[in-house]
């Protein structure tokens, strides 16, 4: 351990340096969840697309339609908005309304928490500033009570 090591590391404005900082960051804590969410949503989209395609093919086959032209004229390509009358899309629509309720609850909870945390921070901040002021006053009193020598700036002792 070097004794001249800085307490706070010097800021390096280089962007690549900043992106290499990994330990303890929000990226380190959430990258697994983000990747799993992306993969999960991709799988759900592909499943729904496959389900929709099979549903249209089965409907055309039962009704005696041309399956080849139906596949070429699919109205729902992958990664686009599907038809709303599909049963799995109805289920996902219900899930979307549940998500909206959960989103409202999460926004309310986070807003309340941030407001409370800010109030707590302000009270701690003002208390520490008051303590700092009293310590400053104490230092002024000690400075005023120090007995000075005949020579300017020399201290003989404290009375």
PDB file of C-alpha atoms in Angstrom:
ATOM      1  CA  UNK A   1       0.000   0.000   0.000  1.00  0.00           C
ATOM      2  CA  UNK A   2       1.455   3.315  -1.067  1.00  0.00           C
ATOM      3  CA  UNK A   3       1.042   6.231   1.288  1.00  0.00           C
ATOM      4  CA  UNK A   4       0.631   8.714  -1.552  1.00  0.00           C
ATOM      5  CA  UNK A   5      -2.364   6.927  -3.060  1.00  0.00           C
ATOM      6  CA  UNK A   6      -5.239   9.396  -3.626  1.00  0.00           C
ATOM      7  CA  UNK A   7      -8.409   9.016  -1.590  1.00  0.00           C
ATOM      8  CA  UNK A   8     -10.602   9.751  -4.625  1.00  0.00           C
ATOM      9  CA  UNK A   9      -9.359   8.584  -7.992  1.00  0.00           C
ATOM     10  CA  UNK A  10      -8.787  11.329 -10.536  1.00  0.00           C
ATOM     11  CA  UNK A  11     -11.544  11.614 -13.137  1.00  0.00           C
ATOM     12  CA  UNK A  12     -10.486  10.552 -16.601  1.00  0.00           C
ATOM     13  CA  UNK A  13     -12.750  12.203 -19.212  1.00  0.00           C
ATOM     14  CA  UNK A  14     -11.956   9.578 -21.846  1.00  0.00           C
ATOM     15  CA  UNK A  15     -15.174   7.805 -22.853  1.00  0.00           C
ATOM     16  CA  UNK A  16     -13.527   4.423 -23.320  1.00  0.00           C
ATOM     17  CA  UNK A  17     -12.141   4.555 -19.790  1.00  0.00           C
ATOM     18  CA  UNK A  18     -15.631   5.207 -18.464  1.00  0.00           C
ATOM     19  CA  UNK A  19     -17.133   2.278 -20.370  1.00  0.00           C
ATOM     20  CA  UNK A  20     -14.474  -0.076 -18.980  1.00  0.00           C
ATOM     21  CA  UNK A  21     -15.518   0.639 -15.400  1.00  0.00           C
ATOM     22  CA  UNK A  22     -17.677  -2.361 -14.528  1.00  0.00           C
ATOM     23  CA  UNK A  23     -17.518  -3.296 -10.840  1.00  0.00           C
ATOM     24  CA  UNK A  24     -20.387  -1.970  -8.767  1.00  0.00           C
ATOM     25  CA  UNK A  25     -22.203  -0.282 -11.650  1.00  0.00           C
ATOM     26  CA  UNK A  26     -25.835  -0.620 -12.613  1.00  0.00           C
ATOM     27  CA  UNK A  27     -24.726  -2.331 -15.819  1.00  0.00           C
ATOM     28  CA  UNK A  28     -23.053  -5.101 -13.841  1.00  0.00           C
ATOM     29  CA  UNK A  29     -26.132  -5.594 -11.683  1.00  0.00           C
ATOM     30  CA  UNK A  30     -28.720  -5.647 -14.489  1.00  0.00           C
ATOM     31  CA  UNK A  31     -27.131  -7.048 -17.629  1.00  0.00           C
ATOM     32  CA  UNK A  32     -28.349 -10.601 -16.964  1.00  0.00           C
ATOM     33  CA  UNK A  33     -31.933  -9.409 -16.487  1.00  0.00           C
ATOM     34  CA  UNK A  34     -31.797  -7.258 -19.617  1.00  0.00           C
ATOM     35  CA  UNK A  35     -30.438 -10.066 -21.765  1.00  0.00           C
ATOM     36  CA  UNK A  36     -32.967 -12.566 -20.415  1.00  0.00           C
ATOM     37  CA  UNK A  37     -35.815 -10.092 -21.028  1.00  0.00           C
ATOM     38  CA  UNK A  38     -34.693  -9.527 -24.617  1.00  0.00           C
ATOM     39  CA  UNK A  39     -34.435 -13.272 -25.257  1.00  0.00           C
ATOM     40  CA  UNK A  40     -37.794 -13.929 -23.588  1.00  0.00           C
ATOM     41  CA  UNK A  41     -39.572 -11.234 -25.624  1.00  0.00           C
ATOM     42  CA  UNK A  42     -37.968 -12.541 -28.827  1.00  0.00           C
ATOM     43  CA  UNK A  43     -39.165 -16.072 -28.044  1.00  0.00           C
ATOM     44  CA  UNK A  44     -42.700 -14.853 -27.275  1.00  0.00           C
ATOM     45  CA  UNK A  45     -42.782 -12.893 -30.537  1.00  0.00           C
ATOM     46  CA  UNK A  46     -41.571 -15.851 -32.570  1.00  0.00           C
ATOM     47  CA  UNK A  47     -44.019 -18.192 -30.819  1.00  0.00           C
ATOM     48  CA  UNK A  48     -46.922 -15.846 -31.473  1.00  0.00           C
ATOM     49  CA  UNK A  49     -45.910 -15.433 -35.097  1.00  0.00           C
ATOM     50  CA  UNK A  50     -45.672 -19.193 -35.548  1.00  0.00           C
ATOM     51  CA  UNK A  51     -49.017 -19.687 -33.797  1.00  0.00           C
ATOM     52  CA  UNK A  52     -50.648 -17.034 -35.978  1.00  0.00           C
ATOM     53  CA  UNK A  53     -49.209 -18.516 -39.168  1.00  0.00           C
ATOM     54  CA  UNK A  54     -50.449 -22.012 -38.274  1.00  0.00           C
ATOM     55  CA  UNK A  55     -53.854 -20.569 -37.332  1.00  0.00           C
ATOM     56  CA  UNK A  56     -54.189 -18.898 -40.750  1.00  0.00           C
ATOM     57  CA  UNK A  57     -53.047 -22.020 -42.593  1.00  0.00           C
ATOM     58  CA  UNK A  58     -55.521 -24.200 -40.668  1.00  0.00           C
ATOM     59  CA  UNK A  59     -58.332 -21.708 -41.285  1.00  0.00           C
ATOM     60  CA  UNK A  60     -57.575 -21.612 -45.018  1.00  0.00           C
ATOM     61  CA  UNK A  61     -57.331 -25.404 -45.212  1.00  0.00           C
ATOM     62  CA  UNK A  62     -60.673 -25.877 -43.432  1.00  0.00           C
ATOM     63  CA  UNK A  63     -62.413 -23.262 -45.581  1.00  0.00           C
ATOM     64  CA  UNK A  64     -60.914 -24.629 -48.788  1.00  0.00           C
ATOM     65  CA  UNK A  65     -58.727 -21.604 -49.497  1.00  0.00           C
ATOM     66  CA  UNK A  66     -55.403 -21.485 -51.251  1.00  0.00           C
ATOM     67  CA  UNK A  67     -52.771 -22.021 -48.555  1.00  0.00           C
ATOM     68  CA  UNK A  68     -49.818 -20.941 -50.747  1.00  0.00           C
ATOM     69  CA  UNK A  69     -51.243 -17.527 -51.562  1.00  0.00           C
ATOM     70  CA  UNK A  70     -52.303 -17.108 -47.940  1.00  0.00           C
ATOM     71  CA  UNK A  71     -48.749 -17.621 -46.683  1.00  0.00           C
ATOM     72  CA  UNK A  72     -47.448 -15.082 -49.206  1.00  0.00           C
ATOM     73  CA  UNK A  73     -50.029 -12.495 -48.166  1.00  0.00           C
ATOM     74  CA  UNK A  74     -49.641 -12.752 -44.408  1.00  0.00           C
ATOM     75  CA  UNK A  75     -50.686  -9.491 -42.805  1.00  0.00           C
ATOM     76  CA  UNK A  76     -48.494 -10.102 -39.767  1.00  0.00           C
ATOM     77  CA  UNK A  77     -44.815 -10.372 -40.500  1.00  0.00           C
ATOM     78  CA  UNK A  78     -42.510 -11.138 -37.625  1.00  0.00           C
ATOM     79  CA  UNK A  79     -41.800  -8.110 -35.374  1.00  0.00           C
ATOM     80  CA  UNK A  80     -45.010  -6.365 -36.463  1.00  0.00           C
ATOM     81  CA  UNK A  81     -48.337  -5.858 -34.723  1.00  0.00           C
ATOM     82  CA  UNK A  82     -50.487  -9.016 -35.034  1.00  0.00           C
ATOM     83  CA  UNK A  83     -54.190  -9.388 -35.689  1.00  0.00           C
ATOM     84  CA  UNK A  84     -56.219  -8.522 -32.582  1.00  0.00           C
ATOM     85  CA  UNK A  85     -58.759 -11.359 -32.904  1.00  0.00           C
ATOM     86  CA  UNK A  86     -56.201 -14.102 -32.382  1.00  0.00           C
ATOM     87  CA  UNK A  87     -56.722 -15.973 -29.059  1.00  0.00           C
ATOM     88  CA  UNK A  88     -53.112 -15.674 -27.921  1.00  0.00           C
ATOM     89  CA  UNK A  89     -53.159 -11.960 -28.712  1.00  0.00           C
ATOM     90  CA  UNK A  90     -56.295 -11.619 -26.551  1.00  0.00           C
ATOM     91  CA  UNK A  91     -54.373 -13.255 -23.713  1.00  0.00           C
ATOM     92  CA  UNK A  92     -51.426 -10.936 -24.241  1.00  0.00           C
ATOM     93  CA  UNK A  93     -53.808  -7.943 -24.318  1.00  0.00           C
ATOM     94  CA  UNK A  94     -55.086  -8.939 -20.875  1.00  0.00           C
ATOM     95  CA  UNK A  95     -51.481  -9.231 -19.748  1.00  0.00           C
ATOM     96  CA  UNK A  96     -50.865  -5.744 -21.140  1.00  0.00           C
ATOM     97  CA  UNK A  97     -53.671  -4.271 -19.026  1.00  0.00           C
ATOM     98  CA  UNK A  98     -52.194  -5.997 -15.956  1.00  0.00           C
ATOM     99  CA  UNK A  99     -48.832  -4.494 -16.887  1.00  0.00           C
ATOM    100  CA  UNK A 100     -50.429  -1.014 -17.039  1.00  0.00           C
ATOM    101  CA  UNK A 101     -51.802  -1.440 -13.498  1.00  0.00           C
ATOM    102  CA  UNK A 102     -48.423  -2.664 -12.238  1.00  0.00           C
ATOM    103  CA  UNK A 103     -46.710   0.259 -13.962  1.00  0.00           C
ATOM    104  CA  UNK A 104     -48.988   2.749 -12.204  1.00  0.00           C
ATOM    105  CA  UNK A 105     -48.326   1.082  -8.850  1.00  0.00           C
ATOM    106  CA  UNK A 106     -44.556   1.068  -9.434  1.00  0.00           C
ATOM    107  CA  UNK A 107     -44.532   4.742 -10.458  1.00  0.00           C
ATOM    108  CA  UNK A 108     -46.512   5.696  -7.355  1.00  0.00           C
ATOM    109  CA  UNK A 109     -44.237   3.661  -5.078  1.00  0.00           C
ATOM    110  CA  UNK A 110     -41.042   5.050  -6.594  1.00  0.00           C
ATOM    111  CA  UNK A 111     -42.345   8.619  -6.487  1.00  0.00           C
ATOM    112  CA  UNK A 112     -43.260   8.234  -2.822  1.00  0.00           C
ATOM    113  CA  UNK A 113     -39.894   6.650  -2.018  1.00  0.00           C
ATOM    114  CA  UNK A 114     -37.874   9.317  -3.840  1.00  0.00           C
ATOM    115  CA  UNK A 115     -39.854  12.095  -2.140  1.00  0.00           C
ATOM    116  CA  UNK A 116     -39.304  10.517   1.283  1.00  0.00           C
ATOM    117  CA  UNK A 117     -35.609   9.881   0.597  1.00  0.00           C
ATOM    118  CA  UNK A 118     -35.125  13.498  -0.515  1.00  0.00           C
ATOM    119  CA  UNK A 119     -36.846  14.784   2.628  1.00  0.00           C
ATOM    120  CA  UNK A 120     -34.629  12.584   4.761  1.00  0.00           C
ATOM    121  CA  UNK A 121     -31.512  13.756   2.902  1.00  0.00           C
ATOM    122  CA  UNK A 122     -32.485  17.415   3.377  1.00  0.00           C
ATOM    123  CA  UNK A 123     -32.991  16.955   7.117  1.00  0.00           C
ATOM    124  CA  UNK A 124     -29.621  15.197   7.481  1.00  0.00           C
ATOM    125  CA  UNK A 125     -27.967  17.876   5.347  1.00  0.00           C
ATOM    126  CA  UNK A 126     -29.359  20.728   7.443  1.00  0.00           C
ATOM    127  CA  UNK A 127     -28.416  18.954  10.694  1.00  0.00           C
ATOM    128  CA  UNK A 128     -24.833  18.458   9.520  1.00  0.00           C
ATOM    129  CA  UNK A 129     -24.643  22.093   8.423  1.00  0.00           C
ATOM    130  CA  UNK A 130     -25.891  23.164  11.873  1.00  0.00           C
ATOM    131  CA  UNK A 131     -23.252  20.976  13.547  1.00  0.00           C
ATOM    132  CA  UNK A 132     -20.617  22.435  11.234  1.00  0.00           C
ATOM    133  CA  UNK A 133     -21.725  25.952  12.217  1.00  0.00           C
ATOM    134  CA  UNK A 134     -21.513  25.143  15.945  1.00  0.00           C
ATOM    135  CA  UNK A 135     -18.021  23.671  15.463  1.00  0.00           C
ATOM    136  CA  UNK A 136     -17.059  26.812  13.607  1.00  0.00           C
ATOM    137  CA  UNK A 137     -18.374  28.906  16.511  1.00  0.00           C
ATOM    138  CA  UNK A 138     -16.393  26.784  18.967  1.00  0.00           C
ATOM    139  CA  UNK A 139     -13.216  27.269  16.940  1.00  0.00           C
ATOM    140  CA  UNK A 140     -13.799  31.033  16.921  1.00  0.00           C
ATOM    141  CA  UNK A 141     -14.257  31.057  20.714  1.00  0.00           C
ATOM    142  CA  UNK A 142     -11.070  29.039  21.221  1.00  0.00           C
ATOM    143  CA  UNK A 143      -9.206  31.367  18.875  1.00  0.00           C
ATOM    144  CA  UNK A 144     -10.437  34.454  20.715  1.00  0.00           C
ATOM    145  CA  UNK A 145      -9.460  33.015  24.117  1.00  0.00           C
ATOM    146  CA  UNK A 146      -5.903  32.150  23.112  1.00  0.00           C
ATOM    147  CA  UNK A 147      -3.367  34.395  24.818  1.00  0.00           C
ATOM    148  CA  UNK A 148      -1.085  36.108  22.313  1.00  0.00           C
ATOM    149  CA  UNK A 149       2.530  36.995  22.836  1.00  0.00           C
ATOM    150  CA  UNK A 150       4.064  40.351  22.189  1.00  0.00           C
ATOM    151  CA  UNK A 151       5.208  39.027  18.854  1.00  0.00           C
ATOM    152  CA  UNK A 152       2.460  38.998  16.275  1.00  0.00           C
ATOM    153  CA  UNK A 153       1.176  35.468  15.560  1.00  0.00           C
ATOM    154  CA  UNK A 154       2.995  33.590  18.338  1.00  0.00           C
ATOM    155  CA  UNK A 155       0.808  31.747  20.851  1.00  0.00           C
ATOM    156  CA  UNK A 156       1.943  31.513  24.477  1.00  0.00           C
ATOM    157  CA  UNK A 157      -0.828  29.313  25.800  1.00  0.00           C
ATOM    158  CA  UNK A 158      -4.518  29.103  26.465  1.00  0.00           C
ATOM    159  CA  UNK A 159      -6.104  30.793  29.451  1.00  0.00           C
TER     160      UNK A 159
END
